[in-house]
CSV table of C-alpha atoms and ligand atoms in Angstrom, one decimal:
chain,number,residue,atom,x,y,z
Y,1,MET,CA,87.3,68.6,75.3
Y,2,ALA,CA,86.9,72.4,75.4
Y,3,GLU,CA,89.2,75.4,75.2
Y,4,TYR,CA,89.6,77.8,78.0
Y,5,THR,CA,91.8,80.9,78.7
Y,6,LEU,CA,93.4,81.3,82.0
Y,7,LYS,CA,94.4,84.8,82.9
Y,8,VAL,CA,97.0,84.3,85.8
Y,9,ARG,CA,98.4,87.0,88.1
Y,10,ARG,CA,102.1,86.3,88.1
Y,11,TYR,CA,105.0,87.4,90.2
Y,12,GLN,CA,108.5,86.2,89.7
Y,13,PRO,CA,110.6,87.8,92.5
Y,14,GLU,CA,113.9,86.8,90.9
Y,15,SER,CA,113.2,89.0,87.8
Y,16,GLY,CA,113.1,92.1,89.9
Y,17,ASP,CA,109.8,93.1,88.1
Y,18,GLY,CA,106.5,93.7,89.8
Y,19,PRO,CA,103.3,91.5,89.4
Y,20,TYR,CA,101.9,91.2,85.9
Y,21,TRP,CA,99.1,89.3,84.1
Y,22,GLU,CA,99.7,86.5,81.6
Y,23,GLU,CA,97.1,84.5,79.6
Y,24,PHE,CA,97.4,80.8,78.8
Y,25,GLY,CA,95.2,78.7,76.5
Y,26,VAL,CA,94.4,75.2,77.8
Y,27,ASP,CA,92.1,72.5,76.5
Y,28,LEU,CA,90.5,69.9,78.8
Y,29,GLU,CA,87.2,68.5,79.8
Y,30,PRO,CA,84.9,70.9,81.6
Y,31,SER,CA,84.6,68.5,84.6
Y,32,LEU,CA,88.3,68.8,85.2
Y,33,SER,CA,89.7,71.4,87.7
Y,34,VAL,CA,91.2,74.9,87.4
Y,35,LEU,CA,94.2,73.3,89.0
Y,36,ASP,CA,94.4,70.8,86.1
Y,37,GLY,CA,94.3,73.7,83.7
Y,38,LEU,CA,97.2,75.5,85.5
Y,39,LEU,CA,99.3,72.2,85.5
Y,40,GLN,CA,98.6,71.9,81.8
Y,41,ALA,CA,99.8,75.4,81.2
Y,42,LYS,CA,102.9,74.8,83.3
Y,43,ASP,CA,103.5,71.5,81.4
Y,44,ARG,CA,103.1,72.9,77.9
Y,45,ASP,CA,103.9,76.6,78.0
Y,46,ASP,CA,105.9,77.8,81.0
Y,47,GLY,CA,107.5,75.5,83.6
Y,48,SER,CA,108.2,78.5,85.9
Y,49,LEU,CA,104.4,79.0,86.5
Y,50,SER,CA,104.3,78.3,90.2
Y,51,VAL,CA,101.3,76.8,92.1
Y,52,ARG,CA,101.2,74.8,95.4
Y,53,CYS,CA,99.3,71.4,95.2
Y,54,SER,CA,99.6,67.9,96.5
Y,55,CYS,CA,96.4,65.7,96.7
Y,56,ARG,CA,94.4,67.2,93.9
Y,57,ALA,CA,91.3,66.0,95.8
Y,58,ALA,CA,90.4,68.8,98.2
Y,59,ILE,CA,92.0,67.2,101.1
Y,60,CYS,CA,95.5,68.5,101.6
Y,61,GLY,CA,94.5,72.3,101.6
Y,62,SER,CA,97.6,73.3,99.4
Y,63,CYS,CA,96.0,74.8,96.4
Y,64,GLY,CA,94.1,77.9,97.8
Y,65,MET,CA,93.7,80.7,95.2
Y,66,LYS,CA,91.3,83.3,94.0
Y,67,ILE,CA,89.2,82.2,90.9
Y,68,ASN,CA,87.3,85.0,89.3
Y,69,GLY,CA,87.7,87.0,92.6
Y,70,GLN,CA,86.3,84.2,94.8
Y,71,SER,CA,88.6,82.4,97.3
Y,72,GLY,CA,88.6,78.6,97.2
Y,73,LEU,CA,90.5,75.6,96.1
Y,74,GLY,CA,91.9,75.2,92.5
Y,75,CYS,CA,91.4,71.4,92.6
Y,76,LYS,CA,87.8,71.6,93.8
Y,77,THR,CA,86.7,74.2,91.2
Y,78,GLN,CA,85.6,72.7,87.8
Y,79,ILE,CA,87.1,74.6,85.0
Y,80,GLY,CA,83.7,74.5,83.2
Y,81,HIS,CA,82.0,76.2,86.1
Y,82,ALA,CA,84.7,78.8,86.4
Y,83,HIS,CA,84.3,79.6,82.8
Y,84,GLU,CA,80.6,80.0,83.2
Y,85,ALA,CA,81.1,82.2,86.2
Y,86,ALA,CA,83.5,84.4,84.4
Y,87,ASN,CA,81.1,84.8,81.4
Y,88,ARG,CA,77.7,84.9,83.3
Y,89,ARG,CA,77.4,88.6,83.1
Y,90,ASN,CA,78.6,89.4,79.5
Y,91,GLY,CA,77.8,86.3,77.5
Y,92,GLY,CA,81.3,85.0,76.6
Y,93,GLY,CA,84.9,85.7,75.7
Y,94,GLU,CA,86.1,86.4,79.2
Y,95,PRO,CA,89.1,84.5,80.6
Y,96,ILE,CA,89.1,82.7,83.9
Y,97,VAL,CA,91.0,85.1,86.2
Y,98,ILE,CA,93.2,83.4,88.7
Y,99,GLU,CA,95.1,85.2,91.4
Y,100,PRO,CA,97.0,84.3,94.6
Y,101,MET,CA,95.1,84.3,97.9
Y,102,GLY,CA,94.4,87.6,99.5
Y,103,ASN,CA,95.6,88.9,102.9
Y,104,MET,CA,98.9,87.1,102.6
Y,105,PRO,CA,102.3,88.1,101.1
Y,106,VAL,CA,102.9,86.5,97.7
Y,107,ILE,CA,106.1,84.5,97.5
Y,108,LYS,CA,105.8,83.6,93.8
Y,109,ASP,CA,103.0,83.5,91.3
Y,110,LEU,CA,100.1,81.7,93.1
Y,111,ILE,CA,102.2,80.7,96.1
Y,112,THR,CA,101.5,82.7,99.3
Y,113,ASP,CA,103.3,83.0,102.6
Y,114,MET,CA,100.8,81.2,104.9
Y,115,GLU,CA,103.3,81.1,107.8
Y,116,SER,CA,103.1,84.9,108.5
Y,117,THR,CA,99.3,85.2,108.3
Y,118,HIS,CA,97.7,81.8,108.7
Y,119,TRP,CA,99.8,79.5,110.8
Y,120,LYS,CA,101.0,82.3,113.2
Y,121,LYS,CA,97.4,83.0,114.0
Y,122,ILE,CA,96.5,79.3,114.3
Y,123,ARG,CA,99.3,79.0,117.0
Y,124,ARG,CA,97.9,82.2,118.6
Y,125,VAL,CA,94.8,80.3,119.8
Y,126,THR,CA,96.7,77.4,121.5
Y,127,PRO,CA,95.5,74.7,119.0
Y,128,TRP,CA,95.7,71.7,121.3
Y,129,LEU,CA,93.7,70.4,124.3
Y,130,LEU,CA,94.4,71.7,127.7
Y,131,PRO,CA,92.9,69.1,130.0
Y,132,HIS,CA,93.5,69.3,133.8
Y,133,GLY,CA,94.5,66.4,136.2
Y,134,GLU,CA,96.2,63.2,135.5
Y,135,PRO,CA,95.7,61.8,132.1
Y,136,PRO,CA,93.8,58.6,131.9
Y,137,GLU,CA,95.8,55.4,131.6
Y,138,ARG,CA,94.4,54.8,128.2
Y,139,GLU,CA,92.5,57.3,126.0
Y,140,TYR,CA,90.0,60.0,127.2
Y,141,VAL,CA,86.5,58.6,126.7
Y,142,VAL,CA,83.8,61.1,125.6
Y,143,GLU,CA,80.2,60.6,124.7
Y,144,PRO,CA,79.8,61.0,120.9
Y,145,GLU,CA,76.9,63.4,121.4
Y,146,SER,CA,79.2,65.9,123.2
Y,147,MET,CA,81.4,66.0,120.1
Y,148,ILE,CA,78.7,66.8,117.6
Y,149,ASP,CA,78.9,70.6,118.2
Y,150,ILE,CA,82.6,70.6,117.2
Y,151,THR,CA,82.7,68.2,114.3
Y,152,GLN,CA,82.1,71.0,111.8
Y,153,SER,CA,85.1,73.0,113.0
Y,154,MET,CA,87.1,69.7,112.9
Y,155,ALA,CA,86.6,69.4,109.1
Y,156,CYS,CA,89.0,72.3,108.4
Y,157,ILE,CA,91.9,71.4,106.1
Y,158,GLN,CA,93.8,74.6,106.8
Y,159,CYS,CA,93.7,75.8,103.1
Y,160,GLY,CA,93.4,79.6,104.1
Y,161,ALA,CA,90.5,80.3,101.7
Y,162,CYS,CA,88.6,82.0,104.5
Y,163,VAL,CA,91.5,84.1,105.5
Y,164,SER,CA,92.0,85.1,101.9
Y,165,SER,CA,88.4,86.3,101.7
Y,166,CYS,CA,88.1,88.0,105.1
Y,167,LEU,CA,87.0,91.6,104.8
Y,168,SER,CA,87.9,92.4,108.5
Y,169,MET,CA,91.3,91.1,108.0
Y,170,GLU,CA,91.8,93.5,105.1
Y,171,ALA,CA,91.0,96.4,107.4
Y,172,ASP,CA,92.8,95.0,110.5
Y,173,PRO,CA,95.7,92.5,109.6
Y,174,ASP,CA,96.0,91.8,113.3
Y,175,PHE,CA,92.4,90.3,113.4
Y,176,ILE,CA,92.9,86.7,114.6
Y,177,GLY,CA,90.8,85.7,111.7
Y,178,PRO,CA,88.3,83.0,110.6
Y,179,ALA,CA,90.5,79.9,110.4
Y,180,ALA,CA,92.2,80.4,113.8
Y,181,LEU,CA,88.8,81.3,115.5
Y,182,ALA,CA,87.2,78.2,114.0
Y,183,LYS,CA,90.1,76.2,115.4
Y,184,ALA,CA,89.6,77.9,118.7
Y,185,TYR,CA,86.0,76.8,119.0
Y,186,ARG,CA,87.1,73.3,118.2
Y,187,PHE,CA,88.8,73.3,121.7
Y,188,VAL,CA,86.4,75.6,123.6
Y,189,GLY,CA,83.5,73.2,122.6
Y,190,ASP,CA,85.5,70.1,123.4
Y,191,PRO,CA,84.4,68.5,126.8
Y,192,ARG,CA,87.9,67.3,127.6
Y,193,ASP,CA,89.3,70.9,127.6
Y,194,ALA,CA,89.5,72.5,131.1
Y,195,GLU,CA,90.6,76.0,130.1
Y,196,SER,CA,87.5,76.9,127.9
Y,197,LYS,CA,86.8,79.9,130.2
Y,198,GLU,CA,90.3,81.2,129.9
Y,199,ARG,CA,90.3,80.8,126.2
Y,200,LEU,CA,87.0,82.8,126.0
Y,201,HIS,CA,88.4,85.6,128.1
Y,202,ASP,CA,91.5,85.7,125.9
Y,203,LEU,CA,89.6,85.7,122.6
Y,204,ALA,CA,86.9,88.3,123.8
Y,205,GLU,CA,89.3,90.7,125.5
Y,206,ASP,CA,91.8,90.8,122.6
Y,207,PRO,CA,90.6,93.9,120.6
Y,208,HIS,CA,91.5,91.8,117.4
Y,209,GLY,CA,89.6,88.8,118.7
Y,210,ILE,CA,86.0,87.5,118.2
Y,211,TYR,CA,84.4,90.9,118.1
Y,212,ASP,CA,86.6,92.1,115.3
Y,213,CYS,CA,84.5,89.9,112.8
Y,214,THR,CA,82.0,92.1,110.9
Y,215,HIS,CA,79.6,89.1,110.2
Y,216,CYS,CA,80.1,89.5,106.4
Y,217,PHE,CA,79.6,85.8,105.5
Y,218,SER,CA,82.7,85.9,103.0
Y,219,CYS,CA,84.4,83.1,104.9
Y,220,ILE,CA,81.3,80.9,104.7
Y,221,ASP,CA,81.2,81.3,101.0
Y,222,ALA,CA,84.9,80.6,100.6
Y,223,CYS,CA,85.3,77.5,102.7
Y,224,PRO,CA,85.4,74.4,100.7
Y,225,LYS,CA,84.8,72.0,103.6
Y,226,GLY,CA,81.6,73.6,105.1
Y,227,VAL,CA,83.4,74.7,108.3
Y,228,ALA,CA,81.4,78.0,108.2
Y,229,PRO,CA,84.0,79.9,110.3
Y,230,MET,CA,81.6,82.8,110.9
Y,231,ASP,CA,79.2,80.5,112.6
Y,232,GLN,CA,82.0,79.2,114.9
Y,233,ILE,CA,82.9,82.7,115.7
Y,234,MET,CA,79.2,83.3,116.7
Y,235,ARG,CA,79.3,80.4,118.9
Y,236,LEU,CA,82.4,81.6,120.6
Y,237,ARG,CA,80.6,85.0,121.1
Y,238,ARG,CA,77.6,83.3,122.5
Y,239,LYS,CA,79.6,81.4,125.0
Y,240,ALA,CA,81.6,84.5,125.9
Y,241,GLY,CA,78.2,86.4,126.4
Y,242,GLU,CA,76.9,83.6,128.7
Y,243,GLU,CA,80.1,83.9,130.7
Y,244,GLY,CA,79.4,87.7,131.1
Y,245,ILE,CA,82.8,88.6,129.8
Y,246,GLU,CA,83.1,92.3,129.1
Y,247,ASP,CA,85.1,93.0,126.0
Y,248,PRO,CA,87.0,96.3,125.1
Y,249,ASN,CA,85.0,96.8,122.0
Y,250,SER,CA,81.6,96.5,123.7
Y,251,GLY,CA,81.0,93.9,121.1
Y,252,HIS,CA,78.7,91.8,123.2
Y,253,ASP,CA,76.4,94.9,124.0
Y,254,HIS,CA,76.6,95.8,120.4
Y,255,GLU,CA,75.2,92.4,119.4
Y,256,LEU,CA,72.5,92.6,122.0
Y,257,ALA,CA,71.6,96.0,120.7
Y,258,PHE,CA,71.1,94.5,117.2
Y,259,VAL,CA,69.0,91.7,118.5
Y,260,LYS,CA,66.8,94.1,120.6
Y,261,ILE,CA,66.3,96.7,117.8
Y,262,ILE,CA,65.4,94.1,115.1
Y,263,GLU,CA,62.9,92.4,117.5
Y,264,LYS,CA,61.2,95.7,118.2
Y,265,LYS,CA,61.4,97.3,114.7
Y,266,GLY,CA,62.1,94.5,112.1
Y,267,THR,CA,65.0,96.3,110.5
Y,268,LEU,CA,68.0,98.1,111.9
Y,269,ASP,CA,67.2,101.6,113.3
Y,270,GLU,CA,70.7,103.0,113.1
Y,271,SER,CA,69.7,106.0,115.1
Y,272,LEU,CA,69.4,103.7,118.2
Y,273,LEU,CA,72.4,101.5,117.6
Y,274,LEU,CA,75.0,103.6,119.4
Y,275,GLN,CA,72.9,104.4,122.4
Y,276,GLU,CA,71.7,100.8,122.8
Y,277,SER,CA,75.2,99.4,122.3
Y,278,PHE,CA,76.8,101.5,124.9
Y,279,ALA,CA,74.1,102.9,127.1
Y,280,PRO,CA,71.1,100.5,126.8
Y,281,GLY,CA,67.8,101.9,128.1
Y,282,LEU,CA,69.1,105.5,127.8
Y,283,LYS,CA,65.7,106.7,126.5
Y,284,GLY,CA,63.8,105.2,129.4
Y,285,LYS,CA,66.1,105.8,132.3
Y,286,LEU,CA,69.0,108.3,132.0
Y,287,LYS,CA,71.6,106.2,133.7
Y,288,PRO,CA,74.6,105.7,131.3
Y,289,THR,CA,77.7,104.6,133.0
Y,290,LYS,CA,81.0,106.6,132.7
Y,291,ARG,CA,82.3,104.0,130.3
Y,292,ALA,CA,79.1,104.3,128.2
Y,293,ILE,CA,79.5,108.1,127.9
Y,294,LYS,CA,83.1,107.7,126.9
Y,295,GLU,CA,82.3,105.1,124.4
Y,296,MET,CA,79.5,107.1,122.8
Y,297,LEU,CA,81.7,110.2,122.6
Y,298,GLY,CA,84.5,108.1,121.1
Y,299,SER,CA,82.1,106.8,118.5
Y,300,LEU,CA,81.1,110.1,117.1
Y,301,PRO,CA,83.9,110.4,114.6
Y,302,THR,CA,82.7,106.9,113.2
Y,303,ALA,CA,79.2,108.2,113.0
Y,304,ILE,CA,80.3,111.3,111.1
Y,305,ARG,CA,82.4,109.2,108.7
Y,306,GLY,CA,79.3,107.1,108.1
Y,307,LEU,CA,77.3,110.1,107.2
Y,308,ARG,CA,80.1,111.5,105.0
Y,309,SER,CA,80.7,108.2,103.2
Y,310,GLY,CA,76.9,107.7,102.6
Y,311,LYS,CA,76.7,104.5,104.7
Y,312,MET,CA,74.1,106.4,106.7
Y,313,ARG,CA,72.4,107.8,103.7
Y,314,SER,CA,70.1,110.3,105.1
Y,315,LEU,CA,70.0,112.5,108.1
Y,316,PRO,CA,66.4,111.5,109.1
Y,317,LYS,CA,67.6,108.0,109.4
Y,318,LEU,CA,69.7,109.2,112.4
Y,319,ILE,CA,66.7,110.7,114.2
Y,320,PRO,CA,65.2,108.3,116.7
Y,321,GLY,CA,61.5,107.5,116.4
Y,322,ILE,CA,61.0,108.0,112.6
Y,323,HIS,CA,62.4,104.6,111.4
Y,324,PRO,CA,59.9,103.0,109.0
Y,325,LYS,CA,57.8,100.2,110.2
Y,326,LEU,CA,57.6,96.9,108.4
Y,327,PRO,CA,54.5,96.6,106.2
Y,328,ASP,CA,51.3,94.7,107.1
Y,329,GLY,CA,51.9,91.9,109.8
Y,330,ALA,CA,55.6,91.5,108.9
Y,331,GLN,CA,56.6,92.7,112.5
Y,332,ASP,CA,54.5,89.9,114.0
Y,333,ASP,CA,56.4,87.5,111.8
Y,334,VAL,CA,59.7,88.7,113.1
Y,335,LYS,CA,58.6,88.4,116.7
Y,336,ALA,CA,57.4,84.8,115.9
Y,337,ILE,CA,60.9,84.0,114.6
Y,338,TYR,CA,62.4,85.3,117.9
Y,339,LYS,CA,59.9,83.3,120.0
Y,340,HIS,CA,60.6,80.1,118.0
Y,341,ALA,CA,64.4,80.6,118.3
Y,342,GLU,CA,64.3,81.2,122.0
Y,343,GLU,CA,62.0,78.4,122.7
Y,344,HIS,CA,63.9,75.8,120.6
Y,345,ARG,CA,67.5,77.4,121.1
Y,346,GLU,CA,68.0,77.4,117.4
Y,347,GLU,CA,70.6,79.5,115.4
Y,348,PHE,CA,69.3,81.5,112.5
Y,349,ASN,CA,71.3,83.3,109.8
Y,350,ILE,CA,68.7,85.3,108.0
Y,351,TYR,CA,69.4,87.2,104.8
Y,352,ILE,CA,66.9,89.9,104.0
Y,353,GLN,CA,67.2,90.9,100.4
Y,354,GLY,CA,66.2,94.4,99.1
Y,355,GLU,CA,65.9,97.8,100.8
Y,356,GLU,CA,63.0,99.4,102.3
Y,357,ASP,CA,63.2,102.4,99.9
Y,358,VAL,CA,63.8,100.3,96.9
Y,359,GLU,CA,60.8,98.7,95.0
Y,360,PRO,CA,61.6,95.0,95.2
Y,361,GLU,CA,61.7,92.7,92.1
Y,362,PRO,CA,59.4,89.8,92.3
Y,363,ASP,CA,62.2,87.4,93.2
Y,364,GLU,CA,63.7,89.7,95.8
Y,365,THR,CA,61.0,89.5,98.3
Y,366,GLU,CA,62.0,86.1,99.7
Y,367,THR,CA,63.7,85.8,103.0
Y,368,GLU,CA,66.2,83.0,103.0
Y,369,GLU,CA,66.5,81.2,106.2
Y,370,LYS,CA,69.4,79.0,107.0
Y,371,VAL,CA,69.3,77.0,110.2
A,1,SF4,S1,82.4,86.7,108.7
A,1,SF4,FE1,84.0,87.6,110.0
A,1,SF4,S2,85.6,86.2,109.9
A,1,SF4,FE2,84.3,85.6,108.2
A,1,SF4,S3,85.1,86.8,106.5
A,1,SF4,FE3,83.6,88.1,107.3
A,1,SF4,S4,84.7,89.4,108.8
A,1,SF4,FE4,86.0,87.6,108.3
A,2,SF4,S1,87.9,77.0,107.7
A,2,SF4,FE1,87.5,76.3,105.6
A,2,SF4,S2,88.4,77.8,104.3
A,2,SF4,FE2,89.2,78.2,106.4
A,2,SF4,S3,91.2,77.1,106.4
A,2,SF4,FE3,89.6,75.8,107.2
A,2,SF4,S4,88.9,74.6,105.4
A,2,SF4,FE4,90.0,76.3,104.6
A,3,FES,S1,95.7,70.0,95.9
A,3,FES,FE1,95.1,69.3,97.9
A,3,FES,S2,93.4,70.5,98.4
A,3,FES,FE2,93.9,71.0,96.3
């Protein structure tokens, strides 16, 4: 048995007061969950401490919350691990910090309103099959292999942890969001659905749709069931691209620009990103479309904001042609990865750690590859 302190963000609307923090001391085995700790505090100290839960086994999706700032399930997070995470940096004495999920209105303590932000968006993507023709007399029969691609998205338990952690949704609350888009892929990828194309048009042409995701990986980290919502969004994008769907954000062209620049230079040359996104090939043949010119002019304020905020840290980085090359034969390695991915039609999420102008630590030079 060990002792832990839970620091809980509380909100009791009936009191008329705003949110406040309260600490509870609990004692239980390190292998028990943060939810067990909360239920002990509720039982022993304050029956009004409100938390939503049911199965206590990571199945029902009820107990989404933020633990030490990370969205996840209270019942799937061991309290010993949460304690270690809270104290990893300063060596001890820190409480486990527990908050309600983000991007959702708080109803009471750790209970959020999932209707307005989660379920509404799930309904937005028509979360049921739309087959054409007469239904079969008995069930639809599909080859098991044709379902493999969508089994990952079928594992979702609708806990909302990905929604809570989504950075794009913080900036744009109208973003359809990771859970709903993962659900959309479940039907787009289903061989029985006859309206996949219409779904793709809908999701790509909505300015808050698939191209509103900034590819930040937060939802992948948050998801307790390995759904990897961002990967499902990338699959939707790939299918929309294959259909040749033009989206209002030029998201598909923007993606192609990233792919092309990295293939050529190894790292992102931001000076080429705008022109390659909106007027590809501008340098070689000066033939931008009217839309491209409009988009580039419209993006100037964003570029200026990037400069002001320090995101584009130096003016030389914006001058085409002076982007630093990768050292030694690293560029050939990048090309080999592209060749391999194209030949085998594999998906890569590649994390490159460190910056070109920062001396890397010995363990920062690795490139982690996740297929
Ligand atoms: S990867 Fe996209 S959907 Fe997932 S949290 Fe980031 S912005 Fe949101
Ligand atoms: S995708 Fe994962 S995190 Fe998001 S609602 Fe489903 S199970 Fe929860
Ligand atoms: S209580 Fe069911 S998922 Fe946590």
